[in-house]
PDB file of C-alpha atoms in Angstrom:
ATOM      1  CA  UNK R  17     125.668  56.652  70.283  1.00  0.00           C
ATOM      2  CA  UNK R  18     127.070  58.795  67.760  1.00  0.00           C
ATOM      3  CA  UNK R  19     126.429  58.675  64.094  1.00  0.00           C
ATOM      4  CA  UNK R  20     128.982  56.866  62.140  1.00  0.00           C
ATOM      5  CA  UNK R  21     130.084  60.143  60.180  1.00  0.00           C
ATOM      6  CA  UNK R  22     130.771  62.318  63.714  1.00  0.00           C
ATOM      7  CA  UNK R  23     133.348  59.366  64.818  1.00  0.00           C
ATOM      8  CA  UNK R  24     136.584  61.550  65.625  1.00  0.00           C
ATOM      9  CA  UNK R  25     138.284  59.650  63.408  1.00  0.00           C
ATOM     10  CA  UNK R  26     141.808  61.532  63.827  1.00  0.00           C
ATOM     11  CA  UNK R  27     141.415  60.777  67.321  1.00  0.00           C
ATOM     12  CA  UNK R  28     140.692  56.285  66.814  1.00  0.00           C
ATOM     13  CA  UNK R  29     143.566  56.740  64.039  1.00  0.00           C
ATOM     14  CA  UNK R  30     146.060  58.387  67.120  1.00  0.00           C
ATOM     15  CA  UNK R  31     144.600  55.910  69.630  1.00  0.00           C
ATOM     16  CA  UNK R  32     145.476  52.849  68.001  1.00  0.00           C
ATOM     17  CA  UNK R  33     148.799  53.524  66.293  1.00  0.00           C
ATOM     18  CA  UNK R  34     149.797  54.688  69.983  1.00  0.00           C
ATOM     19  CA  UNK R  35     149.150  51.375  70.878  1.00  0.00           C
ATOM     20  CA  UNK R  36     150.401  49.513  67.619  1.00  0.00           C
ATOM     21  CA  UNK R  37     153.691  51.612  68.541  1.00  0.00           C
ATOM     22  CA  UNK R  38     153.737  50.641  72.156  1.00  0.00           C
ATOM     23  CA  UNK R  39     153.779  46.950  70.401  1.00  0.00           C
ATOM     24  CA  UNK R  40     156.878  47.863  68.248  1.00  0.00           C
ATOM     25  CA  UNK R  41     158.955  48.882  71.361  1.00  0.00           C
ATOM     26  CA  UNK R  42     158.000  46.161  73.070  1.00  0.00           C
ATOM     27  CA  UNK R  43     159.004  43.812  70.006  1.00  0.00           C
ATOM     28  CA  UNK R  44     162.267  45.800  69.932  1.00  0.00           C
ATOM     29  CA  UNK R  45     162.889  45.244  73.519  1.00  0.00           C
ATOM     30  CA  UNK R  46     162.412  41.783  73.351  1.00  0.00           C
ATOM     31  CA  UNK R  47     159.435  41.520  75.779  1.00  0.00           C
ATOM     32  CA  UNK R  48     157.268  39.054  74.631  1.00  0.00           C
ATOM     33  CA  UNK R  49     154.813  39.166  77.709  1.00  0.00           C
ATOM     34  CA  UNK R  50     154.132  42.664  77.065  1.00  0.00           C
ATOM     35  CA  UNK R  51     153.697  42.394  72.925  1.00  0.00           C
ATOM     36  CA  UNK R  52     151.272  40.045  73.761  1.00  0.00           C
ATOM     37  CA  UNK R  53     149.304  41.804  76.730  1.00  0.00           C
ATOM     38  CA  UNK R  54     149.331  45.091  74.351  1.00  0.00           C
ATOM     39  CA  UNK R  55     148.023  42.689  71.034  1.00  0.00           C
ATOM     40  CA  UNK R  56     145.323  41.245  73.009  1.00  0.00           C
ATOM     41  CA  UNK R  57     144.250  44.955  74.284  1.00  0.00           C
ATOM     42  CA  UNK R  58     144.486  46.252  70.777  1.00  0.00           C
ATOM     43  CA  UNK R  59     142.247  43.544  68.992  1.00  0.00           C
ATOM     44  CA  UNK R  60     139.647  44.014  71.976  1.00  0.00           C
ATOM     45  CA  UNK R  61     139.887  47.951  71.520  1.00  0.00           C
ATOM     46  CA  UNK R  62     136.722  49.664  70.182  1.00  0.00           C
ATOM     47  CA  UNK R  63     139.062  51.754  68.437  1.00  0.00           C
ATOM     48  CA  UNK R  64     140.261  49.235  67.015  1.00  0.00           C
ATOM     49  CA  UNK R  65     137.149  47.601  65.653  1.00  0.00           C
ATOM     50  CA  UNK R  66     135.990  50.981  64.512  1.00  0.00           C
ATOM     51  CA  UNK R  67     139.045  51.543  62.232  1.00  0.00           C
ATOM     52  CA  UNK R  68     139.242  47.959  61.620  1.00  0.00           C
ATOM     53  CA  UNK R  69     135.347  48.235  60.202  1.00  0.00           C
ATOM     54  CA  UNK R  70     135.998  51.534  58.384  1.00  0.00           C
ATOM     55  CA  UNK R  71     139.378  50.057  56.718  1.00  0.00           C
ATOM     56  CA  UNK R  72     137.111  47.641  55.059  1.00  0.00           C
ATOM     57  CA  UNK R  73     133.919  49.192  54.341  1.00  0.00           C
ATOM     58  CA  UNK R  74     135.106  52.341  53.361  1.00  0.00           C
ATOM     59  CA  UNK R  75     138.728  52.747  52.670  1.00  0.00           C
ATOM     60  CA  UNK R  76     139.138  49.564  50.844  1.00  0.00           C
ATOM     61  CA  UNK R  77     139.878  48.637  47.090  1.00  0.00           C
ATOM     62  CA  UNK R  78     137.175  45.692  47.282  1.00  0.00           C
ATOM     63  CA  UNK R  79     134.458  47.194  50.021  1.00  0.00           C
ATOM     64  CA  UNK R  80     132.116  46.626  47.032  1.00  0.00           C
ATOM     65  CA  UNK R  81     132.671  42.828  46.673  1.00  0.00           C
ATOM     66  CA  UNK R  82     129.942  40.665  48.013  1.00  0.00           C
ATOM     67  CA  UNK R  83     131.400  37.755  50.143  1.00  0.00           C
ATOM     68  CA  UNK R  84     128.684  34.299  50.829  1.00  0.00           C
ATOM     69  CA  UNK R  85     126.162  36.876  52.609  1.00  0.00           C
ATOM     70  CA  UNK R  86     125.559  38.674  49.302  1.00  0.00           C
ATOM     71  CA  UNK R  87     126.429  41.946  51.425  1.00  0.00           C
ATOM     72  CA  UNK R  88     127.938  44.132  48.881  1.00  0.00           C
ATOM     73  CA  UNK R  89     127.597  47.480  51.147  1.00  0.00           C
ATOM     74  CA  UNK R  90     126.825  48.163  54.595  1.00  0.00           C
ATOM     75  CA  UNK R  91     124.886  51.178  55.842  1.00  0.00           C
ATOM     76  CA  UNK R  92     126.525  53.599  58.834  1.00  0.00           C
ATOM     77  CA  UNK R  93     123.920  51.756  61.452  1.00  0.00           C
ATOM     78  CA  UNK R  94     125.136  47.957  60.054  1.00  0.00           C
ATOM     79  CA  UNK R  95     128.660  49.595  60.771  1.00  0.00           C
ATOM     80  CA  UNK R  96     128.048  50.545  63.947  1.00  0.00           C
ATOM     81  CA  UNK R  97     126.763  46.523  64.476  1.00  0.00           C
ATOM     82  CA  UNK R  98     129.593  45.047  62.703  1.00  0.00           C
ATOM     83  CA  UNK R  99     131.962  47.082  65.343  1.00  0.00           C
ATOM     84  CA  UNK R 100     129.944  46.473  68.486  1.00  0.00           C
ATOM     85  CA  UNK R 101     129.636  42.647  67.271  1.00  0.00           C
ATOM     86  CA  UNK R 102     133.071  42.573  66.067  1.00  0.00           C
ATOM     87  CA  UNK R 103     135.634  39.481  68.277  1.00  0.00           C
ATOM     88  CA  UNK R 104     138.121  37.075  67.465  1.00  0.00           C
ATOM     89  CA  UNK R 105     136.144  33.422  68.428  1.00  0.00           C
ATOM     90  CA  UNK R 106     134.137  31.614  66.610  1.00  0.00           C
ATOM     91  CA  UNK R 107     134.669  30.226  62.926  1.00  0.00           C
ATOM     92  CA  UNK R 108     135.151  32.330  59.774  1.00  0.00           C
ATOM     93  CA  UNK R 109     132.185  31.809  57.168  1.00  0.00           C
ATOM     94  CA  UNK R 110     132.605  29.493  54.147  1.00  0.00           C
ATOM     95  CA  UNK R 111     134.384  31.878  51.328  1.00  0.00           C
ATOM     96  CA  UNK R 112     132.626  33.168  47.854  1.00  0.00           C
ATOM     97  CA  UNK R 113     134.298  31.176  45.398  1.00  0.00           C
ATOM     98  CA  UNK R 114     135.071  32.545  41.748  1.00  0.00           C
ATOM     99  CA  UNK R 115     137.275  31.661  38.999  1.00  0.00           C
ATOM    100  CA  UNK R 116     139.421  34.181  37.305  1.00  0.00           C
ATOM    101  CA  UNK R 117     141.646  34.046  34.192  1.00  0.00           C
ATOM    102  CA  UNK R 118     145.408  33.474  35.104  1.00  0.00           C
ATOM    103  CA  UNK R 119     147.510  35.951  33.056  1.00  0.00           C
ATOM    104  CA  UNK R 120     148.851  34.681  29.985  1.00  0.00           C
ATOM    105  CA  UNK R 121     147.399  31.428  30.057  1.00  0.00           C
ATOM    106  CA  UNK R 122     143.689  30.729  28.842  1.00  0.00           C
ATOM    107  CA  UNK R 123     143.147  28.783  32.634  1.00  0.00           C
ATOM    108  CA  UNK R 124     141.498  30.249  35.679  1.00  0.00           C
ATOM    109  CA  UNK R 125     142.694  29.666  39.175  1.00  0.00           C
ATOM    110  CA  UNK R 126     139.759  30.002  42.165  1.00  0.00           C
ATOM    111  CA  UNK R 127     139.342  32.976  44.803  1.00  0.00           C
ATOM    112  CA  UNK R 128     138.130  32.933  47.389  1.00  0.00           C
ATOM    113  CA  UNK R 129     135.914  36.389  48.667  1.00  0.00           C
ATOM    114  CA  UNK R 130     135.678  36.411  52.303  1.00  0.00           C
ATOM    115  CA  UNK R 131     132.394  38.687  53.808  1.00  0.00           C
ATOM    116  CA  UNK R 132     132.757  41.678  54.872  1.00  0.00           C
ATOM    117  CA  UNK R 133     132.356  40.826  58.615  1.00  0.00           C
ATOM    118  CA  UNK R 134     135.582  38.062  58.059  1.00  0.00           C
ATOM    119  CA  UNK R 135     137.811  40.901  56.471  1.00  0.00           C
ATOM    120  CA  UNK R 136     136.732  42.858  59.284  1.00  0.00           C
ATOM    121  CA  UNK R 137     138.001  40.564  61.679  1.00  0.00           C
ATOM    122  CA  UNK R 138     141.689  39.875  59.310  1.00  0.00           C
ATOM    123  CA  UNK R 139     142.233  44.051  59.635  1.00  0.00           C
ATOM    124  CA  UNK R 140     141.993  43.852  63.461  1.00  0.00           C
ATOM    125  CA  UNK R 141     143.905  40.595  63.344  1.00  0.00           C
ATOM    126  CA  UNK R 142     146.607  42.693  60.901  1.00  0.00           C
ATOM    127  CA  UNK R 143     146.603  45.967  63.273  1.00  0.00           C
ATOM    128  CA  UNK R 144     147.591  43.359  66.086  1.00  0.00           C
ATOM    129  CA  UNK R 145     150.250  41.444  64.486  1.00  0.00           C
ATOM    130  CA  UNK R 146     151.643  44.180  61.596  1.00  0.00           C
ATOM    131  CA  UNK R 147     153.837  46.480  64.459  1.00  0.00           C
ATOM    132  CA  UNK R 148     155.440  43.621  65.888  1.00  0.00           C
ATOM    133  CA  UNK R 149     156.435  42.024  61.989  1.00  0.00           C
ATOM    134  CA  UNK R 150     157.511  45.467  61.286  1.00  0.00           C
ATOM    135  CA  UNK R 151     159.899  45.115  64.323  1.00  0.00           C
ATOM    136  CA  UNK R 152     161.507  41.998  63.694  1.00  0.00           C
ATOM    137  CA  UNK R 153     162.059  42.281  59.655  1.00  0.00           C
ATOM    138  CA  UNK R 154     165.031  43.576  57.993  1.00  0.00           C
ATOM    139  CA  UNK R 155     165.142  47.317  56.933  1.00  0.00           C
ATOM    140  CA  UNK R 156     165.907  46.280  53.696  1.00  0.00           C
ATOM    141  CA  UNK R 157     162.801  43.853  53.272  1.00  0.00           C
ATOM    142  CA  UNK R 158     160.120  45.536  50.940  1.00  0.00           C
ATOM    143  CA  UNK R 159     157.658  43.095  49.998  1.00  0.00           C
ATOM    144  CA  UNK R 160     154.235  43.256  50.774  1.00  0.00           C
ATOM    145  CA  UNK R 161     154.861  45.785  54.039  1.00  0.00           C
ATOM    146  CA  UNK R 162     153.171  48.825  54.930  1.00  0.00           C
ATOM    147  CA  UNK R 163     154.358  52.041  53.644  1.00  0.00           C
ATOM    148  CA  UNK R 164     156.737  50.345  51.217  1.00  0.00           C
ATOM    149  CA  UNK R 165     156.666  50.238  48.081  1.00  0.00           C
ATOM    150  CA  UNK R 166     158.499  49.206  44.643  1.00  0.00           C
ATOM    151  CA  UNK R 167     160.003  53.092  44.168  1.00  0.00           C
ATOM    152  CA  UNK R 168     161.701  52.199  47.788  1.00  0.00           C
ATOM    153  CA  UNK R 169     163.121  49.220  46.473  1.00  0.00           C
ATOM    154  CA  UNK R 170     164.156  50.646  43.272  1.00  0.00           C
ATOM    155  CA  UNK R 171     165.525  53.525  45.461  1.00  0.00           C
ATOM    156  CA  UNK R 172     167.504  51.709  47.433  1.00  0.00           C
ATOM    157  CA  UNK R 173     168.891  49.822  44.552  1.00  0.00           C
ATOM    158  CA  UNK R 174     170.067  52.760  43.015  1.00  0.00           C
ATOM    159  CA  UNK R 175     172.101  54.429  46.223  1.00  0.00           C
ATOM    160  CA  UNK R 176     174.055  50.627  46.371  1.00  0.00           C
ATOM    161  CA  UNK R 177     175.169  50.630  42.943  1.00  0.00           C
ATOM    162  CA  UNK R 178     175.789  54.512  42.223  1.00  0.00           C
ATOM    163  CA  UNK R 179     179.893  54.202  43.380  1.00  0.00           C
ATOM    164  CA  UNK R 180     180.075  51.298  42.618  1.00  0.00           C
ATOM    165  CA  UNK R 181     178.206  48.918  39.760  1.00  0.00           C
ATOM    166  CA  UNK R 182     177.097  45.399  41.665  1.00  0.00           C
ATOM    167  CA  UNK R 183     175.172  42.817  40.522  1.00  0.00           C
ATOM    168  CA  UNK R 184     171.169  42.213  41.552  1.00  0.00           C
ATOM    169  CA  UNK R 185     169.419  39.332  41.860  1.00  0.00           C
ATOM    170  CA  UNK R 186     165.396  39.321  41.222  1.00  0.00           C
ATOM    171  CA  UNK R 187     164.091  35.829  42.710  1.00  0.00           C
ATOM    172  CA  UNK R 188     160.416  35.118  43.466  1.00  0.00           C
ATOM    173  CA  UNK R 189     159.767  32.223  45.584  1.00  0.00           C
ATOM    174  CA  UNK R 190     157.185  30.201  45.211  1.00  0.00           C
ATOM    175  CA  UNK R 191     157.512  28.088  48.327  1.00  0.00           C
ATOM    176  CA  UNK R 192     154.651  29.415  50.337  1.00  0.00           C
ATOM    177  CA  UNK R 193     155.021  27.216  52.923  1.00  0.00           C
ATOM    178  CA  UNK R 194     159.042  27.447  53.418  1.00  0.00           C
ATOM    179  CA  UNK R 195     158.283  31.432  53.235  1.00  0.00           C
ATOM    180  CA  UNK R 196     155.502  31.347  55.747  1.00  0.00           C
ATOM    181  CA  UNK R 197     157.503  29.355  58.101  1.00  0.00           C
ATOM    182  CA  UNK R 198     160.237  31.569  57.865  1.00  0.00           C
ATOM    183  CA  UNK R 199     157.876  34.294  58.950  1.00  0.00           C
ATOM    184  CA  UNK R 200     157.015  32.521  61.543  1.00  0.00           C
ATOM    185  CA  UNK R 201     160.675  31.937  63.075  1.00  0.00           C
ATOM    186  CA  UNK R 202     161.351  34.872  62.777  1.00  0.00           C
ATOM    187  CA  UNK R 203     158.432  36.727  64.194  1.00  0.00           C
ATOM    188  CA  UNK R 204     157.917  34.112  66.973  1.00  0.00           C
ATOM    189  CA  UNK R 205     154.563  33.247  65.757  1.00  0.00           C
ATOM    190  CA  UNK R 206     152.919  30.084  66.362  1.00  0.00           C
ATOM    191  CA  UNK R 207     151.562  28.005  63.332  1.00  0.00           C
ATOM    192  CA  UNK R 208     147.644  27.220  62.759  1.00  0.00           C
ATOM    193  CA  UNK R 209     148.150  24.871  60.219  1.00  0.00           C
TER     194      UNK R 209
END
């Protein structure tokens, strides 16, 4: 076994997007035997769980924040265990719950902090599902999607209305259910709840 920091990472990285992209084509093509055969291969790749550890360990925002475990940082060896342990049965752990401040308002509204092992397990869940999502949504969708961002949106915006002035609309739904079930018509995805 390697150490953690001689992992060719360049080389997981190529590995699993290969894969991920194999998942897009086979979204695009409608074959949904084969998105699924290439999913379950991908979230039982080692690759896979070594990105999927690294994402949230060491790339991430929040590695720092302890879940229930108290585990605020893991060590390269505890990596390497997280990965080798790393599968998609078994129950999630009870959440960290804190209250923060809503904005604008003097209430708080609870969080919930998963541990790091759970947000482990959501990234390889993510690397699964993202390629085929990214498939089936509209080119002009830019919520919440990878490589997107607000300046894309704005962009776009711009190149609509520069010939010709139109009118926008900004909505924000709030219907997380409605929205979520949308998602899941449209991305062929079965509901847990």
């Amino acid at each position: 076994m390697a150490a953690w920091q001689e992992i060719p990472w360049a080389k997981v990285q190529r590995h699993v997007f290969r894969l991920q992209k194999r998942i897009y084509q086979a979204t695009q093509r409608g074959d949904v035997r084969t998105v699924r055969k290439l999913q379950n291969l991908l979230t039982k790749s080692w690759y896979a769980r070594l990105l999927a550890v690294r994402r949230v360990t060491q790339e991430n925002k929040g590695k720092r924040t302890a879940g229930i475990d108290g585990a605020k940082s893991l060590t390269a060896p505890q990596r390497w265990r997280l990965a080798r342990k790393l599968r998609l049965e078994g129950k999630a752990t009870p959440l960290r719950r804190i209250w923060i401040p809503k904005r604008g308002t003097s209430e708080k509204r609870p969080l919930g902090i998963p541990t790091q092992a759970d947000r482990a397990r959501q990234t390889l869940v993510r690397q699964a599902l993202e390629p085929q999502w990214e498939a089936k949504l509209s080119a002009h969708f830019y919520g919440f999607r990878p490589g997107r961002s607000c300046h894309d949106a704005i962009e776009a915006v711009f190149h609509r209305i520069k010939f010709r002035p139109q009118y926008a609309l900004k909505v924000d739904i709030m219907f997380r259910r409605a929205l979520y079930r949308l998602y899941a018509d449209r991305c062929n995805v079965e509901s847990t709840r």
